[in-house]
Short mmCIF file of C-alpha atoms and ligand atoms in Angstrom, two decimals:
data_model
loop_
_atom_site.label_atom_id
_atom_site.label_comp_id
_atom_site.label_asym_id
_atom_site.label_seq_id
_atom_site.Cartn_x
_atom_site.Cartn_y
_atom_site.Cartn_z
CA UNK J 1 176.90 182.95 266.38
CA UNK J 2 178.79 180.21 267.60
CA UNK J 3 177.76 176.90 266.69
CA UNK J 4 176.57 177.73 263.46
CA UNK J 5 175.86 175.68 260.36
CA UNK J 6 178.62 174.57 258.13
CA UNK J 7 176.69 176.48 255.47
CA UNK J 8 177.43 179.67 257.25
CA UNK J 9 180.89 179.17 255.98
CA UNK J 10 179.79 178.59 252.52
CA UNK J 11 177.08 180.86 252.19
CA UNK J 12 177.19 184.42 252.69
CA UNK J 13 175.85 187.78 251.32
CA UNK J 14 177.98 187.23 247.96
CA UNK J 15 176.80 183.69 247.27
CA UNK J 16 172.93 185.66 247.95
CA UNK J 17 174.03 188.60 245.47
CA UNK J 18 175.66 186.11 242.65
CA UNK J 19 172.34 184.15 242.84
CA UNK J 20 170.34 187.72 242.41
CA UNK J 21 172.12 188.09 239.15
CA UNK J 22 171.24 184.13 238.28
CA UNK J 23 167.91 184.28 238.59
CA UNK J 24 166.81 188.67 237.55
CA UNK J 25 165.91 187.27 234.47
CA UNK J 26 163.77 184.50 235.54
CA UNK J 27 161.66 185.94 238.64
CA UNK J 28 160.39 189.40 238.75
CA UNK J 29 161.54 191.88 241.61
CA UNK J 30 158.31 192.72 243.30
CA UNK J 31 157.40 195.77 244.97
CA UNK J 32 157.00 196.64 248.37
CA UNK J 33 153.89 198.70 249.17
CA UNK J 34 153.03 200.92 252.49
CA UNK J 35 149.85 199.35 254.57
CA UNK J 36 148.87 202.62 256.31
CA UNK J 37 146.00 201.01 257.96
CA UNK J 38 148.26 197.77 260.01
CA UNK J 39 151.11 200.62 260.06
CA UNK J 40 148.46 202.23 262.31
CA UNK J 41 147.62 199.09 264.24
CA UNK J 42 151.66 197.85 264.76
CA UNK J 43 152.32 202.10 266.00
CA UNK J 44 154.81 201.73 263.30
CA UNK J 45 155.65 202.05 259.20
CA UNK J 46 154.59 198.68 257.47
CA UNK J 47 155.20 197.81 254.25
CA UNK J 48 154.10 194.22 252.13
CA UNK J 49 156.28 192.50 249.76
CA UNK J 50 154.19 191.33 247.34
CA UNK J 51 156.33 187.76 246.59
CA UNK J 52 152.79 186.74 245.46
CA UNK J 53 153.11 188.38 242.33
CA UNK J 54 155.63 186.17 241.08
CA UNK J 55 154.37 183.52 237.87
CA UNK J 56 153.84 180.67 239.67
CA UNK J 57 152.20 182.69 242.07
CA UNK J 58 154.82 182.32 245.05
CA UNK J 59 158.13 183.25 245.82
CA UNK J 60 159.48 179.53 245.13
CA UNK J 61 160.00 180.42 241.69
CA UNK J 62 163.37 182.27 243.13
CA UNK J 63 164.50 179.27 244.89
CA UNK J 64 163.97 176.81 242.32
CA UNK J 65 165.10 178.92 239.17
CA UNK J 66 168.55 179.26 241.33
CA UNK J 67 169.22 175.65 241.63
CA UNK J 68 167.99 175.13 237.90
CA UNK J 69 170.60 177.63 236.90
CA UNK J 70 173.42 176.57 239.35
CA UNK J 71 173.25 172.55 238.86
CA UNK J 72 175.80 172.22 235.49
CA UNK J 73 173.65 171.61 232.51
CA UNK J 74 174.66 167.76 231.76
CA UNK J 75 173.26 167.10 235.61
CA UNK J 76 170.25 168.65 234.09
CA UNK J 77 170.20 166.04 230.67
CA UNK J 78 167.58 163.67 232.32
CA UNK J 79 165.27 166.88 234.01
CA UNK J 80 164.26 167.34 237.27
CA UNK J 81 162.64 165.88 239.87
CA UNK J 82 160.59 167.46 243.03
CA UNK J 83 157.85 165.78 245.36
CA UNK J 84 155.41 168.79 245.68
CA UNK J 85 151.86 169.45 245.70
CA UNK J 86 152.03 173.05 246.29
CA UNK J 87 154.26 176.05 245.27
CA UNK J 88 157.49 173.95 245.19
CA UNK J 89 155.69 172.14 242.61
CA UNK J 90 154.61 174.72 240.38
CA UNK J 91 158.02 176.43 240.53
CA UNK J 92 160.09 174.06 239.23
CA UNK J 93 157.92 173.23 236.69
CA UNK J 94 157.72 176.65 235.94
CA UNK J 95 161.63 177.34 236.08
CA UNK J 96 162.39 173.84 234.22
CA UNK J 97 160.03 175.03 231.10
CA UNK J 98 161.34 178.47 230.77
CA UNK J 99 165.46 176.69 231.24
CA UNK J 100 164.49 173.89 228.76
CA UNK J 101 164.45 171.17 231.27
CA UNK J 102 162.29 168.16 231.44
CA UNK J 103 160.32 168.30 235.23
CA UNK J 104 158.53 165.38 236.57
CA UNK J 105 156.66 166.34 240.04
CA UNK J 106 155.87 163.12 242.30
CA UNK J 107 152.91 163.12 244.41
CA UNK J 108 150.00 160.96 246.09
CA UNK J 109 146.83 159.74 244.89
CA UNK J 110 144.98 161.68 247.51
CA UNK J 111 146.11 165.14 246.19
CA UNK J 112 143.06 166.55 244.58
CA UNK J 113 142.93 167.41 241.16
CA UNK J 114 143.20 171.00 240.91
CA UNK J 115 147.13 170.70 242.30
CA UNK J 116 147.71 168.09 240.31
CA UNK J 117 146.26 170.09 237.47
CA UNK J 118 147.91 173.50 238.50
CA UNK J 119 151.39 171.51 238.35
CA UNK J 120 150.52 169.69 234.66
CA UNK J 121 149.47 173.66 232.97
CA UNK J 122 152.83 174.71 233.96
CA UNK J 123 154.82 172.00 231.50
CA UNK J 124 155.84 169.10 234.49
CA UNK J 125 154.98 165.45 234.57
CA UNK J 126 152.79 164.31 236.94
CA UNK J 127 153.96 161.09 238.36
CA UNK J 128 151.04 159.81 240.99
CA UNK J 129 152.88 157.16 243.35
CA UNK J 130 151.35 155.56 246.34
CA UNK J 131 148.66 157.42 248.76
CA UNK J 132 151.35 159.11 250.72
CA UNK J 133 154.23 161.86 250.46
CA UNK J 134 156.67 159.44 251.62
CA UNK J 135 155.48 156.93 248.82
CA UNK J 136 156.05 159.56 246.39
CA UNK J 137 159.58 160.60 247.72
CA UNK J 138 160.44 157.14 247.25
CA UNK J 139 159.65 157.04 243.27
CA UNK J 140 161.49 160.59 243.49
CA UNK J 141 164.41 159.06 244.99
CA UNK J 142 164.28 156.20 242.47
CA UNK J 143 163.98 158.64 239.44
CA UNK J 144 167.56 159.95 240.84
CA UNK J 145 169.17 156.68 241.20
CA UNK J 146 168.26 154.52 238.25
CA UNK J 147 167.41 157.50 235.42
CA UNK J 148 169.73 159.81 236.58
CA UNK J 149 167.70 162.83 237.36
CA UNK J 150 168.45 165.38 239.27
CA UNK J 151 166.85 166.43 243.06
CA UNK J 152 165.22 169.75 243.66
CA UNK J 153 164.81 169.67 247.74
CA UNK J 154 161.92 172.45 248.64
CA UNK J 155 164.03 174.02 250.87
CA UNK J 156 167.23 172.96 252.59
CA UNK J 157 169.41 173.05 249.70
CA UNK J 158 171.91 175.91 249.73
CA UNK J 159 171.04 176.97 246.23
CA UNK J 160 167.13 177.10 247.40
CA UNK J 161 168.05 178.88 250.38
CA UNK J 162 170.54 181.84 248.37
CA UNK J 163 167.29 181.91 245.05
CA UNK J 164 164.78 182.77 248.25
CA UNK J 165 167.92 184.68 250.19
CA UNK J 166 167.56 187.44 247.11
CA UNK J 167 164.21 188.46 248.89
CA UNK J 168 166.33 190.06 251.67
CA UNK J 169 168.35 191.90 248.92
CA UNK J 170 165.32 193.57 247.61
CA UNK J 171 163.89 194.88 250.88
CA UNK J 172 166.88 196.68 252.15
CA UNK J 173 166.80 198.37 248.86
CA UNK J 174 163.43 199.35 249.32
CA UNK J 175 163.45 200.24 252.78
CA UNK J 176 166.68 200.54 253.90
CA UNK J 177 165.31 201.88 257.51
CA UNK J 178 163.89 198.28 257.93
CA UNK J 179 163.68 197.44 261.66
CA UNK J 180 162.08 193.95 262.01
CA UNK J 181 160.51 191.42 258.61
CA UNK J 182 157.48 189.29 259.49
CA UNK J 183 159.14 186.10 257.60
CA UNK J 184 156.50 182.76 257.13
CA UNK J 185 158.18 180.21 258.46
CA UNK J 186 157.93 176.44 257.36
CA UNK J 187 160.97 174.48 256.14
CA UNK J 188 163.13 177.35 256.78
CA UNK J 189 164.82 177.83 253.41
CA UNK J 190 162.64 181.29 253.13
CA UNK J 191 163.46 182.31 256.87
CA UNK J 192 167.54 181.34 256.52
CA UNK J 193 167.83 183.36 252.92
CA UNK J 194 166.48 186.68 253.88
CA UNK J 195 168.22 186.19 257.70
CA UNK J 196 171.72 185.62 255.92
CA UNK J 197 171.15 188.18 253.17
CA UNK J 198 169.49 190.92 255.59
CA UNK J 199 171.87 190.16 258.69
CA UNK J 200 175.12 190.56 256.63
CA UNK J 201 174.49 194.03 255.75
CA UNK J 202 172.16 194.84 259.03
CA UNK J 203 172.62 192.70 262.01
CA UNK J 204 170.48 194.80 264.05
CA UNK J 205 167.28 193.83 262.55
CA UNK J 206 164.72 192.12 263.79
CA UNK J 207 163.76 188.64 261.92
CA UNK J 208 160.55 187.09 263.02
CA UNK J 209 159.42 184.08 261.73
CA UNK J 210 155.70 183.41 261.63
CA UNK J 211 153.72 179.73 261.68
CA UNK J 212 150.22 178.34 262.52
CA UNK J 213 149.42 176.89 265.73
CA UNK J 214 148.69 173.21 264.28
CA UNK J 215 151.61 171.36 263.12
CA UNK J 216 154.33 173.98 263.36
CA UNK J 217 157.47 171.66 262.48
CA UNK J 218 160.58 173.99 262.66
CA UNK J 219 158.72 175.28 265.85
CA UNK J 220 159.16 172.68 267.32
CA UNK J 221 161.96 171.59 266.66
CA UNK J 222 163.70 174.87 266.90
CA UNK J 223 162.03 173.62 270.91
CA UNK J 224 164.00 170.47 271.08
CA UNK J 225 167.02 171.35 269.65
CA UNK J 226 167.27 169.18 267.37
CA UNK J 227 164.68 168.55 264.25
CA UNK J 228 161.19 166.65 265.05
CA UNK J 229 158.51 165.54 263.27
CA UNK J 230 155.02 166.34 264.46
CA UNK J 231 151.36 165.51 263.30
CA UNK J 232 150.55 166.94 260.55
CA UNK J 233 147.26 168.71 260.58
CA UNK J 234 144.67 170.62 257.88
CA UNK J 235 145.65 174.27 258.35
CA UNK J 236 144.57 177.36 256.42
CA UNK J 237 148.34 178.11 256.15
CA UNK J 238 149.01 174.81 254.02
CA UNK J 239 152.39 175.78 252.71
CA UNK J 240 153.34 176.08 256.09
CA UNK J 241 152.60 172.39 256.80
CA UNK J 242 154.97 169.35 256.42
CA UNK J 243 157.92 168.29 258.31
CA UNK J 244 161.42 169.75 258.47
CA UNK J 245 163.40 166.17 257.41
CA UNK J 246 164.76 164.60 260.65
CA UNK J 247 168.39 165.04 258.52
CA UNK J 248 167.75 168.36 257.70
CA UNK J 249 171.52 169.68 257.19
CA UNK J 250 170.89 173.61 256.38
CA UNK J 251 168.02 175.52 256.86
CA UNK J 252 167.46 174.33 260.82
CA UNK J 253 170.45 175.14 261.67
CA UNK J 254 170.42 178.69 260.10
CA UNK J 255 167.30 179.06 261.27
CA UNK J 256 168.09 178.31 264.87
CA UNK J 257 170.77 180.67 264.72
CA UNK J 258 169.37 183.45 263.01
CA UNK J 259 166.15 184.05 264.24
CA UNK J 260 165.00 186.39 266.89
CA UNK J 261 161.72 185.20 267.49
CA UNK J 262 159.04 182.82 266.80
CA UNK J 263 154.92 183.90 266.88
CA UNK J 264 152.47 180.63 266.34
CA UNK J 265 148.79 181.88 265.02
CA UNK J 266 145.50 179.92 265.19
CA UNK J 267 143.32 179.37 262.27
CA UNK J 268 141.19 182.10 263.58
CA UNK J 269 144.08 184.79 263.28
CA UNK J 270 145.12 183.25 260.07
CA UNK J 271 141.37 183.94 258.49
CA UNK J 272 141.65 187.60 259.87
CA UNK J 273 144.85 188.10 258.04
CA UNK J 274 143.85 186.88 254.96
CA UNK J 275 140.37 189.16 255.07
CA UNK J 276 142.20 191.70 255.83
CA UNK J 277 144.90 191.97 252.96
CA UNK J 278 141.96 191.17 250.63
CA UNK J 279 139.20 193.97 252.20
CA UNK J 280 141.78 196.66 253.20
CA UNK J 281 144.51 195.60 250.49
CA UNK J 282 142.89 194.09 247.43
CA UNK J 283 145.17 191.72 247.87
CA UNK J 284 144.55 187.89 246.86
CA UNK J 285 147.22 186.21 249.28
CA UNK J 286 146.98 182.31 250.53
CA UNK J 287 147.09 181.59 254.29
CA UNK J 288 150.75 180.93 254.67
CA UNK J 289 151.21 184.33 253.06
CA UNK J 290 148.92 186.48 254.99
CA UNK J 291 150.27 185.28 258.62
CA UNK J 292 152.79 188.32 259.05
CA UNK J 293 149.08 190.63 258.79
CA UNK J 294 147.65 188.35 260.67
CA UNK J 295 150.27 188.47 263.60
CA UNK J 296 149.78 192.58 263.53
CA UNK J 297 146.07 192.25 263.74
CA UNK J 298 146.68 189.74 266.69
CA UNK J 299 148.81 191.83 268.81
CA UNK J 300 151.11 189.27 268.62
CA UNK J 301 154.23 191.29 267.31
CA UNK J 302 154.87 193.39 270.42
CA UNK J 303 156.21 196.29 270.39
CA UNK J 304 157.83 196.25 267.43
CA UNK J 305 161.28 198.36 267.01
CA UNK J 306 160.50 200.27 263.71
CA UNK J 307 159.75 200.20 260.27
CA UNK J 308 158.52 196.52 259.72
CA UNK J 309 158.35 194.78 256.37
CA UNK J 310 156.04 191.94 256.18
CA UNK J 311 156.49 189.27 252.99
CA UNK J 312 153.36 188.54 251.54
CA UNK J 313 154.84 184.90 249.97
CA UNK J 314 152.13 183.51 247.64
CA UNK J 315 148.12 183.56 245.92
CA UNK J 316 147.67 179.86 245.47
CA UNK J 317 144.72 179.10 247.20
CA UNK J 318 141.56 177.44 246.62
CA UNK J 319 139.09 180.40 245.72
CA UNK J 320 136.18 178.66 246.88
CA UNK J 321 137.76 178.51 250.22
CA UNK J 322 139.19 182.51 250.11
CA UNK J 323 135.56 183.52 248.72
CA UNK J 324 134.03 181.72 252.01
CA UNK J 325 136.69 183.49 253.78
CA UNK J 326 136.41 187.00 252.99
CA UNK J 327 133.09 186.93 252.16
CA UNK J 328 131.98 185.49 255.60
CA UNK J 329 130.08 188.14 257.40
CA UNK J 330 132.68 187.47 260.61
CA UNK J 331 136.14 185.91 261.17
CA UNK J 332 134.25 182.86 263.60
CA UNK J 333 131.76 182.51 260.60
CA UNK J 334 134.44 182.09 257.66
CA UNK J 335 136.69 179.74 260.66
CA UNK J 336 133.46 177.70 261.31
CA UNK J 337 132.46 177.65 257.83
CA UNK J 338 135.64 176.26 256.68
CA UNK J 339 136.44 172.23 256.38
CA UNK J 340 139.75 173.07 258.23
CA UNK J 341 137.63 173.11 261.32
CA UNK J 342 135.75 170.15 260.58
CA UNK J 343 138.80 168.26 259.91
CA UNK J 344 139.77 168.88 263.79
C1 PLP S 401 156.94 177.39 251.04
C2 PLP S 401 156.18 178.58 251.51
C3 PLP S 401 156.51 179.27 252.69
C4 PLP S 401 157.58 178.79 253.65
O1 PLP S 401 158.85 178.61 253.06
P1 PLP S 401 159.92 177.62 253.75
O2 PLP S 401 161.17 177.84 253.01
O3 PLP S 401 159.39 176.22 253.63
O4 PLP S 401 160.01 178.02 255.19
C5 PLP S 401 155.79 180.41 253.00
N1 PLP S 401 154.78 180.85 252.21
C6 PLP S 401 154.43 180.22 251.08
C7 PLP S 401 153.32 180.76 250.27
C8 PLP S 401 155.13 179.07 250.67
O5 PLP S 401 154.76 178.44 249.55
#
């Protein structure tokens, strides 16, 4: 692994493990179930780890209640700030209420209200700046400047990256056969965790990270070499969306060096995954969190080595969109249906 990140130096399996012990009594440790049925599709064992269980309803809360606890207390005097509209959001509002600390979450006047809502039940301030993210990042940034609050980056930050790292901990436990993890892949702080944590103890296993076709930032970048921004675009997987930051100092260059390969699904795919976890499963899981199904059903995983554990990373997700979804008498009929495709 030559040319890894400086953070390879800093971060290994122990900083992962002391960060396990941080956060046990903050997150819950999910379990990881046997899918029989895409066990008989991939011609090999599956199991889901069912991150969506968590209370904010993703696996962020692990991330975010490990910086909480790590950053030393008088950093914490003013609270928190994050620039969210999704899971990032929620979870450090939900970590900052349970550790005593004041959140305020920054986002734009077009978010609709249900986020901002979903963000406001959890105990954060909702400070609407501007009618884009990069307004709001700006009021963020100026909350840490002139009030003296303190930054919670979504995902390359090496305390993010050890809190979603744990993950990796908890499958080998459970299946400690694993072969290849199916690993939703967006900023990379998710990806880079469970790499470091499952590669120190088990080089030999497979780690696949998973994204849609539209808008796929660390994909493309992981392409140039270097991170890019691309075009952001309305995908079923919306937690996968947003950029990488074009000074991204971690989680790229983890990535790039971890990673084993890289599978891109279309909206289509993305729909199938998330009907099936909810018709074969009874599982509720958001696009972003049903891709490593989806890239089974597709046929897009190859021939897989062994044992494969797929994360299943979060249940936020409009339910009048999943209800069209699953309900949808076909996959084209809940893709057609959807506004994602009439956004395009
Ligand atoms: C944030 C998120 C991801 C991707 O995590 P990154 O660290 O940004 O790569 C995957 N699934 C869900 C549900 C998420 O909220």
């Amino acid at each position: 692994m030559a040319g890894t990140a400086d953070t390879l130096k800093t971060m290994d399996a122990a900083v992962i493990g002391a960060a396990r012990a941080r956060i046990a009594p903050l997150v819950r440790r999910t379990p990881q179930v046997p899918s029989p049925g895409l066990g008989a599709i991939a011609g090999v064992p599956v199991d889901l780890k069912l991150e969506q269980l968590q209370d904010s309803g993703a696996f962020k809360l692990r991330g975010a209640s490990n910086l909480l606890a790590t950053l030393p207390r008088d950093s914490l005097a003013k609270g928190v700030v994050a620039v969210s509209t999704g899971n990032h959001g929620r979870a450090v509002a939900l970590a900052a209420r349970r550790m005593g600390v004041r959140a305020v979450v920054c986002m734009s006047s077009l978010v609709p209200s249900n986020k901002v809502d979903a963000i406001r039940a959890l105990g954060a301030e909702i400070r609407i700046v501007g009618r884009s993210q990069d307004e709001a990042d700006e009021e963020a940034r100026r909350l840490v400047a002139e009030e003296g609050m303190a930054y919670a980056a979504p995902f390359d930050d090496p305390a993010i990256i050890a809190g979603q790292g744990t993950i990796g901990l908890e499958v080998l436990e459970d299946a400690p056969d694993v072969a290849a993890v199916l690993v939703p892949l967006s900023g990379g702080g998710l990806f880079a965790g469970v790499a470091l944590a499952i590669k120190a103890q088990r080089p030999d296993v497979k780690l696949i990270g998973i994204s849609m076709e539209r808008g796929a930032a660390m994909h493309a970048s992981l392409a140039a070499g270097r991170p890019v921004a691309v075009e952001e675009l309305p995908t079923l997987a919306d937690s996968l969306g947003g950029g990488i930051g074009l000074s991204n100092r971690h989680s790229f260059a983890l990535t790039r060096d971890l990673i084993d390969d890289v599978i891109l699904l279309t909206e289509a795919e993305i729909a199938a995954g998330m009907r099936w976890l909810y018709r074969q499963e009874q599982l509720v899981a958001e696009g972003a969190a049903a891709v490593g199904a989806a890239a089974i059903l597709a046929g897009e995983t190859g021939r897989l080595p062994g044992r494969t554990v797929a994360l299943v990373t979060g249940r936020n997700v409009d339910m009048d969109t999943f209800t069209r979804i699953v309900s949808a008498p076909t996959v084209e009929a809940a893709v057609q249906g959807s506004r994602i495709m009439e956004a395009a």
